[in-house]
Each structure stands twice: as structure tokens, then as C-alpha cells.
């Protein structure tokens, strides 16, 4: 990029010009008359592309005389490097650092930059952006004696010149502040060479007083930089001066010295001329304190400049859209889940899980995966899984033990559905002939299964018997059951208790064993009638001693 600027000469025969390569400059001799340039042009100015060292002549003819002016162009190195293009993942930060052999000016666009005038900065861009670094290369300094090496020439001041001692509102041009106020000035040398002069002042108690003032000629449309090097003079560095730049009485920049500085502080500001005119440049102090407020100025520059630009592209890469997949995402404990990341090229899971692996989690929880794409950009997502406990399945038989031929109802609880062995349904009555264990698988509302079982003990019936008997009518007998532990007889008799049967009968005995199982037996009691006996006495009446 090229910037046009003007060089005028009326009184000089030779005008040396230091220019940046490929800069376009306008050469203006100034004044009126007829112009003849070395390339044959007759305009009152000549635009030149500075692509090598060259000498350009112009002859100016007026009514009074003819004069020649030599513009001697010398190329100088003007470089600014914004750095290599860089890519950053969205949400990440990048540091840009420009290098230049000129004076760094600013970064554009400045939105989001904490200090766009700093050559380096860190930023977290949200979109791809091209940042332009600009650097200025100062041309001829229009301030004569800006380094004060010529002493008091070419400037004026409303401060009072102090030859040997400084006090409020006094100044001097010297090599070291210390000799002028040894009790409170510190000792240091000038900024230019370390052995030259500087402007040294004890701040006035009257604000808006011209500390320094000079005149320069400017051209319409030209951009100028005004710069200075400043330093606190007072040894405790407290209450520093607050200086302002003015052009024709209008402020256009402030120079606030920091507390506690140890080195010279550089300051610059920019201004654009609107007309060809002579301007007054001044520096005023806005601090009216008599304590502190002592300062030094050196290397004042007011000059047009060339701006060189370089661009760095910051490409903001999108983050991968990472999906965490748990298949399935709801299980019963002791089952397996496979974890997979999607949307990137590599994945790192928390808890040490390897992507694509299958594990058996024991508790519900959230699993986090970080996916990295081919650009190295990362994104994180998560998936929640549910681990359901197994139901507690309880099976029971009622009763749990029975006598052969009896029934027991088999039930289960703890689930919502059940599958039994032997293909029976929940709540079925069973009459096993031998002891059995019944198994059930219960399923809860989450589809989780567990098993239970219940046993049914089957007892054999006792073998109950009783011995039959016979007797004559009127006699007594007793019956006793065998094969059980307790007995109940029909006919109202009691086991082992004497009774008098009246007729032949069959008695049924029900025996109950220790398992409460019952069986029956019988005994026949045969009752014989007594004989009908007749007694005959013949005769039935006799005399003693008769038969």
C-alpha cells in the first residue's frame, strides 16, 4: 500500500528525501512560475514511485530568475510483519505479535482488543477475521532542534529561563537535572545519546502555561505524528506533570507521566492538516501543584509519515459437534453398555473408558467424552445412563409343608410378571406327591429380572391300624390305634379306654402323626349274645331226702 506525501522546497537547491520502497510521493517545489521536470513534465508537482534511489530535477522559471532544485530520493527499509496466518479453534485464544523497524501504530479492526496500539495482544475471536497491523515511518522532522542539542534555538517558552537554579515555572536546557536542584532532583542523562541536552522544567503553579512552543509549516491532507520522550525529574517520582499537546491553541493529546517510572517514556499522537499553513505547536502543563510536577522533555518530533500495513488472517475453526452414545443407555445391574463418541476423529472419556469399549457400570451417572477433530479442535459432551437394581423376588408356598394329597398355593411378589418352572402361573395350587422346589423368574417395571424359589415338603400319610376283637355281650373291651401319635375313634369311644359294646360294630380310627398327617384304620368288635339258659327241676317239689 502506498501513501502520498508532499515535499516542498523554495529556498533549497537540494532536497534529500528518505522514502519507503514503492511509496508514491508528490514532489512540490512550491511558489509560482513555469516548471520543467527531468522527465519532461511541466506540472507544478510530480508524482513519483520510489522503487529505487533516484535524483529528480525540476527547473523553476519566474519573472525574476530561473532556479533548479534537486530532489534526491534514497530508499530506506520500511517493514511491518503481522505474523503468519493462524488458525484457532472457536473459544480458543491466540496471540498476535507484529514486528516493525518503524513505530507501531495500531491494529484494525480494534473491536475486542484491550489495547489496539500494542504490537502484541491475545484475543479469543468468535469469527474468522483479518487483522491489519500498521506501522509508521517518520519522514523529515519539521521541528528544528527537537533534540535540544542547539540549546535554546527555534522554540520559546512562557516559563522563566533558570541559569543555575530551578524553581516553580522555571526551565533550563541541560545535560542532567541534578545540578539544578540537588536536594530533590534525581540524576539522569538525555534520551538522544546519553551525553546530550534535554529540556528540564520545574512545573509552574499556573495551568495552561506554554511550556514549549514552536512553529512549523504543514500541507493540506497530510497526516502528521507529534511525539516526545518524557521523564519525571523529582526524586520521589510523586505528583507527575500532566502535559497536553496543542496546535493553534487546540488540544489534541495528553501526556500523563506515570508514577514511579525509571526510564524515559515515549508518547505520540496523530494529527491531519486541513490547509497549507503555518501552525503553532505547544506543550502546556495541566498540573498546578508546587509539589512534584517536575519533568524533562527530549527528542520532540513533528513530521509527516508513511504508513505501512500488513495483514494476518485468523481463521476460527468450528468445534466438532460431538455426540456421546451409550448403547443401551438404561440397563439392569450386571448388564453391559457400549460407549461410543461420534462427530470427531478421536475421543477421550472420563473414568478411563476407552472409546468403543463395553463395561458393566454399577451405578447410574453421567459420562463425559471429549472429541478431537482433524484440526485439533475439541468439544465436550456427555451422556447419562441409568442402572436399575434387580428386583427382590420373594416366592412362598402356603402351606410350606403338607401331607400327601393336600394342596399348597404357590405365589411370588416383588415384580409385575412371573415365569415359574413347570409352566405354572402365579397363584397356582399344587398337590405334589413328593417334596418339590418351585423356581420363579420375576420381572419389574424396568424389565429387570431376578429369581426366587420356594420348597414344598410332602409328608407320607401314617399307616393307621387297630386290632379287631370279639366278646360276649355285656362284657367290656378297649381299642387302641397303631401307626400314629394320636387317634380319634368313631362311635364316641376313646383310644385305649374300656367300653362295653352292645352289638357287633366296625369302629373307624383316624390317626394323626407328628407331621399332622392323618390316615384311617378300622377294627371290628364282634359281640356275642349270651345263651338263653332254662333250668328244669322235676319234680319241682319234693320231700327232703327225695330226688
PDB file of N, CA and C in Angstrom, residues 82-179:
ATOM      1  N   UNK A  82       2.942  -8.642  10.352  1.00  0.00           N
ATOM      2  CA  UNK A  82       1.854  -9.003  11.275  1.00  0.00           C
ATOM      3  C   UNK A  82       1.929 -10.452  11.720  1.00  0.00           C
ATOM      4  N   UNK A  83       2.859 -11.210  11.133  1.00  0.00           N
ATOM      5  CA  UNK A  83       2.977 -12.620  11.502  1.00  0.00           C
ATOM      6  C   UNK A  83       2.285 -13.518  10.501  1.00  0.00           C
ATOM      7  N   UNK A  84       2.480 -14.799  10.674  1.00  0.00           N
ATOM      8  CA  UNK A  84       1.877 -15.775   9.779  1.00  0.00           C
ATOM      9  C   UNK A  84       0.403 -15.956  10.088  1.00  0.00           C
ATOM     10  N   UNK A  85      -0.357 -16.299   9.052  1.00  0.00           N
ATOM     11  CA  UNK A  85      -1.762 -16.630   9.268  1.00  0.00           C
ATOM     12  C   UNK A  85      -1.860 -17.772  10.267  1.00  0.00           C
ATOM     13  N   UNK A  86      -2.898 -17.746  11.045  1.00  0.00           N
ATOM     14  CA  UNK A  86      -3.024 -18.723  12.115  1.00  0.00           C
ATOM     15  C   UNK A  86      -4.471 -19.204  12.187  1.00  0.00           C
ATOM     16  N   UNK A  87      -4.622 -20.429  12.600  1.00  0.00           N
ATOM     17  CA  UNK A  87      -5.951 -20.997  12.830  1.00  0.00           C
ATOM     18  C   UNK A  87      -6.113 -21.277  14.315  1.00  0.00           C
ATOM     19  N   UNK A  88      -7.306 -21.023  14.802  1.00  0.00           N
ATOM     20  CA  UNK A  88      -7.597 -21.245  16.213  1.00  0.00           C
ATOM     21  C   UNK A  88      -8.987 -21.854  16.319  1.00  0.00           C
ATOM     22  N   UNK A  89      -9.123 -22.771  17.232  1.00  0.00           N
ATOM     23  CA  UNK A  89     -10.430 -23.384  17.449  1.00  0.00           C
ATOM     24  C   UNK A  89     -11.339 -22.373  18.143  1.00  0.00           C
ATOM     25  N   UNK A  90     -12.600 -22.389  17.792  1.00  0.00           N
ATOM     26  CA  UNK A  90     -13.554 -21.460  18.386  1.00  0.00           C
ATOM     27  C   UNK A  90     -13.527 -21.588  19.898  1.00  0.00           C
ATOM     28  N   UNK A  91     -13.435 -20.425  20.552  1.00  0.00           N
ATOM     29  CA  UNK A  91     -13.340 -20.422  22.007  1.00  0.00           C
ATOM     30  C   UNK A  91     -11.912 -20.412  22.508  1.00  0.00           C
ATOM     31  N   UNK A  92     -10.960 -20.644  21.598  1.00  0.00           N
ATOM     32  CA  UNK A  92      -9.553 -20.630  21.984  1.00  0.00           C
ATOM     33  C   UNK A  92      -8.948 -19.241  21.812  1.00  0.00           C
ATOM     34  N   UNK A  93      -7.817 -19.045  22.395  1.00  0.00           N
ATOM     35  CA  UNK A  93      -7.127 -17.757  22.333  1.00  0.00           C
ATOM     36  C   UNK A  93      -5.907 -17.867  21.441  1.00  0.00           C
ATOM     37  N   UNK A  94      -5.565 -16.743  20.850  1.00  0.00           N
ATOM     38  CA  UNK A  94      -4.382 -16.682  20.003  1.00  0.00           C
ATOM     39  C   UNK A  94      -3.677 -15.364  20.293  1.00  0.00           C
ATOM     40  N   UNK A  95      -2.356 -15.402  20.254  1.00  0.00           N
ATOM     41  CA  UNK A  95      -1.559 -14.190  20.460  1.00  0.00           C
ATOM     42  C   UNK A  95      -0.978 -13.744  19.128  1.00  0.00           C
ATOM     43  N   UNK A  96      -1.251 -12.507  18.776  1.00  0.00           N
ATOM     44  CA  UNK A  96      -0.686 -11.919  17.569  1.00  0.00           C
ATOM     45  C   UNK A  96       0.399 -10.932  17.978  1.00  0.00           C
ATOM     46  N   UNK A  97       1.482 -10.957  17.250  1.00  0.00           N
ATOM     47  CA  UNK A  97       2.601 -10.071  17.581  1.00  0.00           C
ATOM     48  C   UNK A  97       3.181  -9.526  16.277  1.00  0.00           C
ATOM     49  N   UNK A  98       3.101  -8.229  16.123  1.00  0.00           N
ATOM     50  CA  UNK A  98       3.662  -7.576  14.941  1.00  0.00           C
ATOM     51  C   UNK A  98       5.079  -7.093  15.256  1.00  0.00           C
ATOM     52  N   UNK A  99       5.920  -7.184  14.255  1.00  0.00           N
ATOM     53  CA  UNK A  99       7.277  -6.646  14.376  1.00  0.00           C
ATOM     54  C   UNK A  99       7.467  -5.566  13.318  1.00  0.00           C
ATOM     55  N   UNK A 100       8.230  -4.562  13.651  1.00  0.00           N
ATOM     56  CA  UNK A 100       8.450  -3.461  12.713  1.00  0.00           C
ATOM     57  C   UNK A 100       9.764  -2.773  13.038  1.00  0.00           C
ATOM     58  N   UNK A 101      10.362  -2.171  12.025  1.00  0.00           N
ATOM     59  CA  UNK A 101      11.525  -1.325  12.269  1.00  0.00           C
ATOM     60  C   UNK A 101      11.132   0.149  12.272  1.00  0.00           C
ATOM     61  N   UNK A 102       9.798   0.387  12.283  1.00  0.00           N
ATOM     62  CA  UNK A 102       9.285   1.741  12.424  1.00  0.00           C
ATOM     63  C   UNK A 102       8.632   1.905  13.781  1.00  0.00           C
ATOM     64  N   UNK A 103       7.596   2.736  13.838  1.00  0.00           N
ATOM     65  CA  UNK A 103       6.837   2.962  15.066  1.00  0.00           C
ATOM     66  C   UNK A 103       5.478   2.310  14.900  1.00  0.00           C
ATOM     67  N   UNK A 104       5.223   1.314  15.722  1.00  0.00           N
ATOM     68  CA  UNK A 104       3.940   0.613  15.589  1.00  0.00           C
ATOM     69  C   UNK A 104       2.808   1.595  15.886  1.00  0.00           C
ATOM     70  N   UNK A 105       1.765   1.532  15.032  1.00  0.00           N
ATOM     71  CA  UNK A 105       0.651   2.459  15.195  1.00  0.00           C
ATOM     72  C   UNK A 105      -0.555   1.786  15.842  1.00  0.00           C
ATOM     73  N   UNK A 106      -1.129   0.785  15.165  1.00  0.00           N
ATOM     74  CA  UNK A 106      -2.333   0.173  15.710  1.00  0.00           C
ATOM     75  C   UNK A 106      -2.712  -1.081  14.922  1.00  0.00           C
ATOM     76  N   UNK A 107      -3.641  -1.836  15.533  1.00  0.00           N
ATOM     77  CA  UNK A 107      -4.286  -2.967  14.877  1.00  0.00           C
ATOM     78  C   UNK A 107      -5.705  -2.565  14.490  1.00  0.00           C
ATOM     79  N   UNK A 108      -6.131  -3.015  13.354  1.00  0.00           N
ATOM     80  CA  UNK A 108      -7.522  -2.860  12.928  1.00  0.00           C
ATOM     81  C   UNK A 108      -8.040  -4.199  12.410  1.00  0.00           C
ATOM     82  N   UNK A 109      -9.299  -4.525  12.655  1.00  0.00           N
ATOM     83  CA  UNK A 109     -10.263  -3.778  13.463  1.00  0.00           C
ATOM     84  C   UNK A 109      -9.884  -3.848  14.946  1.00  0.00           C
ATOM     85  N   UNK A 110     -10.275  -2.820  15.663  1.00  0.00           N
ATOM     86  CA  UNK A 110      -9.878  -2.738  17.065  1.00  0.00           C
ATOM     87  C   UNK A 110     -10.911  -3.333  18.012  1.00  0.00           C
ATOM     88  N   UNK A 111     -12.093  -3.679  17.492  1.00  0.00           N
ATOM     89  CA  UNK A 111     -13.156  -4.216  18.356  1.00  0.00           C
ATOM     90  C   UNK A 111     -12.672  -5.483  19.059  1.00  0.00           C
ATOM     91  N   UNK A 112     -12.854  -5.509  20.352  1.00  0.00           N
ATOM     92  CA  UNK A 112     -12.465  -6.680  21.130  1.00  0.00           C
ATOM     93  C   UNK A 112     -11.024  -6.669  21.581  1.00  0.00           C
ATOM     94  N   UNK A 113     -10.244  -5.684  21.162  1.00  0.00           N
ATOM     95  CA  UNK A 113      -8.841  -5.607  21.556  1.00  0.00           C
ATOM     96  C   UNK A 113      -8.711  -4.695  22.766  1.00  0.00           C
ATOM     97  N   UNK A 114      -8.027  -5.180  23.792  1.00  0.00           N
ATOM     98  CA  UNK A 114      -7.869  -4.377  25.011  1.00  0.00           C
ATOM     99  C   UNK A 114      -6.973  -3.173  24.769  1.00  0.00           C
ATOM    100  N   UNK A 115      -5.989  -3.334  23.899  1.00  0.00           N
ATOM    101  CA  UNK A 115      -5.088  -2.225  23.591  1.00  0.00           C
ATOM    102  C   UNK A 115      -4.634  -2.350  22.143  1.00  0.00           C
ATOM    103  N   UNK A 116      -5.414  -1.812  21.214  1.00  0.00           N
ATOM    104  CA  UNK A 116      -5.067  -1.975  19.788  1.00  0.00           C
ATOM    105  C   UNK A 116      -3.774  -1.275  19.393  1.00  0.00           C
ATOM    106  N   UNK A 117      -3.237  -0.427  20.266  1.00  0.00           N
ATOM    107  CA  UNK A 117      -1.989   0.265  19.935  1.00  0.00           C
ATOM    108  C   UNK A 117      -0.756  -0.516  20.391  1.00  0.00           C
ATOM    109  N   UNK A 118      -0.988  -1.669  21.002  1.00  0.00           N
ATOM    110  CA  UNK A 118       0.135  -2.525  21.391  1.00  0.00           C
ATOM    111  C   UNK A 118       0.456  -3.481  20.243  1.00  0.00           C
ATOM    112  N   UNK A 119       1.743  -3.687  19.943  1.00  0.00           N
ATOM    113  CA  UNK A 119       2.077  -4.577  18.823  1.00  0.00           C
ATOM    114  C   UNK A 119       1.690  -6.037  19.063  1.00  0.00           C
ATOM    115  N   UNK A 120       1.490  -6.419  20.305  1.00  0.00           N
ATOM    116  CA  UNK A 120       1.095  -7.806  20.568  1.00  0.00           C
ATOM    117  C   UNK A 120      -0.133  -7.819  21.464  1.00  0.00           C
ATOM    118  N   UNK A 121      -0.973  -8.796  21.243  1.00  0.00           N
ATOM    119  CA  UNK A 121      -2.187  -8.924  22.040  1.00  0.00           C
ATOM    120  C   UNK A 121      -2.702 -10.351  21.920  1.00  0.00           C
ATOM    121  N   UNK A 122      -3.487 -10.718  22.897  1.00  0.00           N
ATOM    122  CA  UNK A 122      -4.173 -12.015  22.874  1.00  0.00           C
ATOM    123  C   UNK A 122      -5.655 -11.755  22.716  1.00  0.00           C
ATOM    124  N   UNK A 123      -6.290 -12.597  21.925  1.00  0.00           N
ATOM    125  CA  UNK A 123      -7.719 -12.430  21.671  1.00  0.00           C
ATOM    126  C   UNK A 123      -8.361 -13.793  21.522  1.00  0.00           C
ATOM    127  N   UNK A 124      -9.636 -13.840  21.857  1.00  0.00           N
ATOM    128  CA  UNK A 124     -10.435 -15.043  21.651  1.00  0.00           C
ATOM    129  C   UNK A 124     -11.478 -14.712  20.592  1.00  0.00           C
ATOM    130  N   UNK A 125     -11.133 -14.876  19.328  1.00  0.00           N
ATOM    131  CA  UNK A 125     -12.058 -14.459  18.260  1.00  0.00           C
ATOM    132  C   UNK A 125     -13.232 -15.425  18.142  1.00  0.00           C
ATOM    133  N   UNK A 126     -14.361 -14.886  17.702  1.00  0.00           N
ATOM    134  CA  UNK A 126     -15.546 -15.724  17.504  1.00  0.00           C
ATOM    135  C   UNK A 126     -15.783 -16.033  16.041  1.00  0.00           C
ATOM    136  N   UNK A 127     -15.233 -15.209  15.152  1.00  0.00           N
ATOM    137  CA  UNK A 127     -15.370 -15.444  13.711  1.00  0.00           C
ATOM    138  C   UNK A 127     -14.006 -15.226  13.057  1.00  0.00           C
ATOM    139  N   UNK A 128     -13.856 -15.778  11.873  1.00  0.00           N
ATOM    140  CA  UNK A 128     -12.626 -15.584  11.112  1.00  0.00           C
ATOM    141  C   UNK A 128     -12.455 -14.091  10.812  1.00  0.00           C
ATOM    142  N   UNK A 129     -11.286 -13.575  11.116  1.00  0.00           N
ATOM    143  CA  UNK A 129     -11.047 -12.138  11.000  1.00  0.00           C
ATOM    144  C   UNK A 129      -9.659 -11.883  10.433  1.00  0.00           C
ATOM    145  N   UNK A 130      -9.569 -10.857   9.591  1.00  0.00           N
ATOM    146  CA  UNK A 130      -8.270 -10.383   9.102  1.00  0.00           C
ATOM    147  C   UNK A 130      -7.878  -9.154   9.918  1.00  0.00           C
ATOM    148  N   UNK A 131      -6.746  -9.248  10.603  1.00  0.00           N
ATOM    149  CA  UNK A 131      -6.253  -8.135  11.414  1.00  0.00           C
ATOM    150  C   UNK A 131      -5.122  -7.435  10.659  1.00  0.00           C
ATOM    151  N   UNK A 132      -5.218  -6.129  10.614  1.00  0.00           N
ATOM    152  CA  UNK A 132      -4.239  -5.322   9.887  1.00  0.00           C
ATOM    153  C   UNK A 132      -3.359  -4.591  10.889  1.00  0.00           C
ATOM    154  N   UNK A 133      -2.067  -4.843  10.786  1.00  0.00           N
ATOM    155  CA  UNK A 133      -1.097  -4.131  11.623  1.00  0.00           C
ATOM    156  C   UNK A 133      -0.531  -2.980  10.809  1.00  0.00           C
ATOM    157  N   UNK A 134      -0.472  -1.822  11.443  1.00  0.00           N
ATOM    158  CA  UNK A 134       0.081  -0.659  10.748  1.00  0.00           C
ATOM    159  C   UNK A 134       1.265  -0.105  11.536  1.00  0.00           C
ATOM    160  N   UNK A 135       2.241   0.356  10.776  1.00  0.00           N
ATOM    161  CA  UNK A 135       3.430   0.958  11.374  1.00  0.00           C
ATOM    162  C   UNK A 135       3.752   2.220  10.600  1.00  0.00           C
ATOM    163  N   UNK A 136       4.189   3.241  11.335  1.00  0.00           N
ATOM    164  CA  UNK A 136       4.533   4.489  10.655  1.00  0.00           C
ATOM    165  C   UNK A 136       6.047   4.631  10.573  1.00  0.00           C
ATOM    166  N   UNK A 137       6.441   5.309   9.496  1.00  0.00           N
ATOM    167  CA  UNK A 137       7.861   5.600   9.272  1.00  0.00           C
ATOM    168  C   UNK A 137       7.976   7.111   9.100  1.00  0.00           C
ATOM    169  N   UNK A 138       8.552   7.704  10.129  1.00  0.00           N
ATOM    170  CA  UNK A 138       8.590   9.162  10.198  1.00  0.00           C
ATOM    171  C   UNK A 138       9.537   9.712   9.139  1.00  0.00           C
ATOM    172  N   UNK A 139       9.075  10.767   8.483  1.00  0.00           N
ATOM    173  CA  UNK A 139       9.893  11.429   7.473  1.00  0.00           C
ATOM    174  C   UNK A 139      10.632  12.608   8.118  1.00  0.00           C
ATOM    175  N   UNK A 140      10.851  13.633   7.393  1.00  0.00           N
ATOM    176  CA  UNK A 140      11.674  14.738   7.885  1.00  0.00           C
ATOM    177  C   UNK A 140      11.017  15.411   9.080  1.00  0.00           C
ATOM    178  N   UNK A 141      11.758  15.543  10.181  1.00  0.00           N
ATOM    179  CA  UNK A 141      11.252  16.223  11.369  1.00  0.00           C
ATOM    180  C   UNK A 141      11.156  17.718  11.082  1.00  0.00           C
ATOM    181  N   UNK A 142       9.940  18.260  11.225  1.00  0.00           N
ATOM    182  CA  UNK A 142       9.734  19.676  10.952  1.00  0.00           C
ATOM    183  C   UNK A 142      10.126  20.552  12.130  1.00  0.00           C
ATOM    184  N   UNK A 143      10.310  19.951  13.302  1.00  0.00           N
ATOM    185  CA  UNK A 143      10.751  20.710  14.467  1.00  0.00           C
ATOM    186  C   UNK A 143      12.281  20.816  14.429  1.00  0.00           C
ATOM    187  N   UNK A 144      12.748  22.016  14.336  1.00  0.00           N
ATOM    188  CA  UNK A 144      14.193  22.243  14.350  1.00  0.00           C
ATOM    189  C   UNK A 144      14.654  22.280  15.801  1.00  0.00           C
ATOM    190  N   UNK A 145      15.717  21.564  16.092  1.00  0.00           N
ATOM    191  CA  UNK A 145      16.275  21.490  17.445  1.00  0.00           C
ATOM    192  C   UNK A 145      15.324  20.743  18.389  1.00  0.00           C
ATOM    193  N   UNK A 146      14.650  19.733  17.853  1.00  0.00           N
ATOM    194  CA  UNK A 146      13.776  18.938  18.703  1.00  0.00           C
ATOM    195  C   UNK A 146      14.530  18.132  19.736  1.00  0.00           C
ATOM    196  N   UNK A 147      15.833  17.904  19.510  1.00  0.00           N
ATOM    197  CA  UNK A 147      16.636  17.177  20.499  1.00  0.00           C
ATOM    198  C   UNK A 147      17.381  18.112  21.443  1.00  0.00           C
ATOM    199  N   UNK A 148      17.161  19.408  21.278  1.00  0.00           N
ATOM    200  CA  UNK A 148      17.717  20.453  22.143  1.00  0.00           C
ATOM    201  C   UNK A 148      19.248  20.495  22.137  1.00  0.00           C
ATOM    202  N   UNK A 149      19.855  19.892  21.123  1.00  0.00           N
ATOM    203  CA  UNK A 149      21.318  19.935  21.057  1.00  0.00           C
ATOM    204  C   UNK A 149      21.822  21.323  20.680  1.00  0.00           C
ATOM    205  N   UNK A 150      20.942  22.143  20.104  1.00  0.00           N
ATOM    206  CA  UNK A 150      21.321  23.520  19.780  1.00  0.00           C
ATOM    207  C   UNK A 150      20.920  24.491  20.891  1.00  0.00           C
ATOM    208  N   UNK A 151      20.664  23.943  22.047  1.00  0.00           N
ATOM    209  CA  UNK A 151      20.349  24.783  23.196  1.00  0.00           C
ATOM    210  C   UNK A 151      18.961  25.373  23.128  1.00  0.00           C
ATOM    211  N   UNK A 152      18.884  26.708  23.085  1.00  0.00           N
ATOM    212  CA  UNK A 152      17.611  27.411  23.196  1.00  0.00           C
ATOM    213  C   UNK A 152      17.070  27.869  21.843  1.00  0.00           C
ATOM    214  N   UNK A 153      17.634  27.348  20.748  1.00  0.00           N
ATOM    215  CA  UNK A 153      17.230  27.801  19.424  1.00  0.00           C
ATOM    216  C   UNK A 153      15.879  27.219  19.022  1.00  0.00           C
ATOM    217  N   UNK A 154      15.141  27.995  18.214  1.00  0.00           N
ATOM    218  CA  UNK A 154      13.946  27.570  17.492  1.00  0.00           C
ATOM    219  C   UNK A 154      12.796  27.142  18.384  1.00  0.00           C
ATOM    220  N   UNK A 155      12.690  27.647  19.565  1.00  0.00           N
ATOM    221  CA  UNK A 155      11.490  27.444  20.377  1.00  0.00           C
ATOM    222  C   UNK A 155      11.404  28.570  21.387  1.00  0.00           C
ATOM    223  N   UNK A 156      10.218  28.704  21.972  1.00  0.00           N
ATOM    224  CA  UNK A 156      10.017  29.681  23.030  1.00  0.00           C
ATOM    225  C   UNK A 156       9.269  29.014  24.161  1.00  0.00           C
ATOM    226  N   UNK A 157       9.229  29.681  25.331  1.00  0.00           N
ATOM    227  CA  UNK A 157       8.559  29.137  26.498  1.00  0.00           C
ATOM    228  C   UNK A 157       8.062  30.277  27.360  1.00  0.00           C
ATOM    229  N   UNK A 158       6.854  30.086  27.971  1.00  0.00           N
ATOM    230  CA  UNK A 158       6.359  31.053  28.941  1.00  0.00           C
ATOM    231  C   UNK A 158       6.961  30.824  30.315  1.00  0.00           C
ATOM    232  N   UNK A 159       7.734  29.743  30.452  1.00  0.00           N
ATOM    233  CA  UNK A 159       8.475  29.529  31.688  1.00  0.00           C
ATOM    234  C   UNK A 159       9.680  30.473  31.693  1.00  0.00           C
ATOM    235  N   UNK A 160      10.213  30.671  32.854  1.00  0.00           N
ATOM    236  CA  UNK A 160      11.365  31.564  33.005  1.00  0.00           C
ATOM    237  C   UNK A 160      12.649  30.752  32.900  1.00  0.00           C
ATOM    238  N   UNK A 161      13.574  31.272  32.105  1.00  0.00           N
ATOM    239  CA  UNK A 161      14.853  30.573  31.988  1.00  0.00           C
ATOM    240  C   UNK A 161      15.624  30.686  33.305  1.00  0.00           C
ATOM    241  N   UNK A 162      16.039  29.515  33.812  1.00  0.00           N
ATOM    242  CA  UNK A 162      16.837  29.494  35.031  1.00  0.00           C
ATOM    243  C   UNK A 162      18.248  29.057  34.711  1.00  0.00           C
ATOM    244  N   UNK A 163      19.189  29.932  34.964  1.00  0.00           N
ATOM    245  CA  UNK A 163      20.548  29.630  34.544  1.00  0.00           C
ATOM    246  C   UNK A 163      21.194  28.535  35.375  1.00  0.00           C
ATOM    247  N   UNK A 164      21.006  28.599  36.685  1.00  0.00           N
ATOM    248  CA  UNK A 164      21.702  27.632  37.536  1.00  0.00           C
ATOM    249  C   UNK A 164      20.786  26.946  38.547  1.00  0.00           C
ATOM    250  N   UNK A 165      19.707  27.619  38.949  1.00  0.00           N
ATOM    251  CA  UNK A 165      18.795  27.050  39.942  1.00  0.00           C
ATOM    252  C   UNK A 165      17.387  27.104  39.387  1.00  0.00           C
ATOM    253  N   UNK A 166      16.641  26.020  39.573  1.00  0.00           N
ATOM    254  CA  UNK A 166      15.259  25.972  39.092  1.00  0.00           C
ATOM    255  C   UNK A 166      14.294  26.088  40.255  1.00  0.00           C
ATOM    256  N   UNK A 167      13.155  26.749  39.998  1.00  0.00           N
ATOM    257  CA  UNK A 167      12.057  26.809  40.948  1.00  0.00           C
ATOM    258  C   UNK A 167      10.767  26.856  40.136  1.00  0.00           C
ATOM    259  N   UNK A 168       9.611  27.001  40.815  1.00  0.00           N
ATOM    260  CA  UNK A 168       8.322  26.925  40.125  1.00  0.00           C
ATOM    261  C   UNK A 168       8.301  27.811  38.888  1.00  0.00           C
ATOM    262  N   UNK A 169       7.946  27.172  37.716  1.00  0.00           N
ATOM    263  CA  UNK A 169       7.803  27.932  36.481  1.00  0.00           C
ATOM    264  C   UNK A 169       9.101  28.284  35.806  1.00  0.00           C
ATOM    265  N   UNK A 170      10.188  27.600  36.148  1.00  0.00           N
ATOM    266  CA  UNK A 170      11.487  27.835  35.532  1.00  0.00           C
ATOM    267  C   UNK A 170      11.895  26.632  34.684  1.00  0.00           C
ATOM    268  N   UNK A 171      12.746  26.893  33.697  1.00  0.00           N
ATOM    269  CA  UNK A 171      13.266  25.816  32.860  1.00  0.00           C
ATOM    270  C   UNK A 171      14.717  26.076  32.525  1.00  0.00           C
ATOM    271  N   UNK A 172      15.356  25.019  32.020  1.00  0.00           N
ATOM    272  CA  UNK A 172      16.715  25.132  31.528  1.00  0.00           C
ATOM    273  C   UNK A 172      16.925  24.046  30.483  1.00  0.00           C
ATOM    274  N   UNK A 173      17.869  24.239  29.600  1.00  0.00           N
ATOM    275  CA  UNK A 173      18.303  23.183  28.680  1.00  0.00           C
ATOM    276  C   UNK A 173      19.654  22.701  29.174  1.00  0.00           C
ATOM    277  N   UNK A 174      19.698  21.459  29.638  1.00  0.00           N
ATOM    278  CA  UNK A 174      20.932  20.955  30.227  1.00  0.00           C
ATOM    279  C   UNK A 174      21.104  19.472  30.011  1.00  0.00           C
ATOM    280  N   UNK A 175      22.209  18.941  30.558  1.00  0.00           N
ATOM    281  CA  UNK A 175      22.551  17.541  30.354  1.00  0.00           C
ATOM    282  C   UNK A 175      22.119  16.643  31.503  1.00  0.00           C
ATOM    283  N   UNK A 176      21.802  17.225  32.676  1.00  0.00           N
ATOM    284  CA  UNK A 176      21.410  16.419  33.825  1.00  0.00           C
ATOM    285  C   UNK A 176      20.618  17.321  34.769  1.00  0.00           C
ATOM    286  N   UNK A 177      19.443  16.895  35.261  1.00  0.00           N
ATOM    287  CA  UNK A 177      18.650  17.766  36.140  1.00  0.00           C
ATOM    288  C   UNK A 177      19.302  17.987  37.504  1.00  0.00           C
ATOM    289  N   UNK A 178      20.059  17.027  37.954  1.00  0.00           N
ATOM    290  CA  UNK A 178      20.517  17.035  39.342  1.00  0.00           C
ATOM    291  C   UNK A 178      21.223  18.333  39.765  1.00  0.00           C
ATOM    292  N   UNK A 179      22.129  18.886  38.991  1.00  0.00           N
ATOM    293  CA  UNK A 179      22.848  20.087  39.458  1.00  0.00           C
ATOM    294  C   UNK A 179      21.943  21.291  39.701  1.00  0.00           C
TER     295      UNK A 179
END
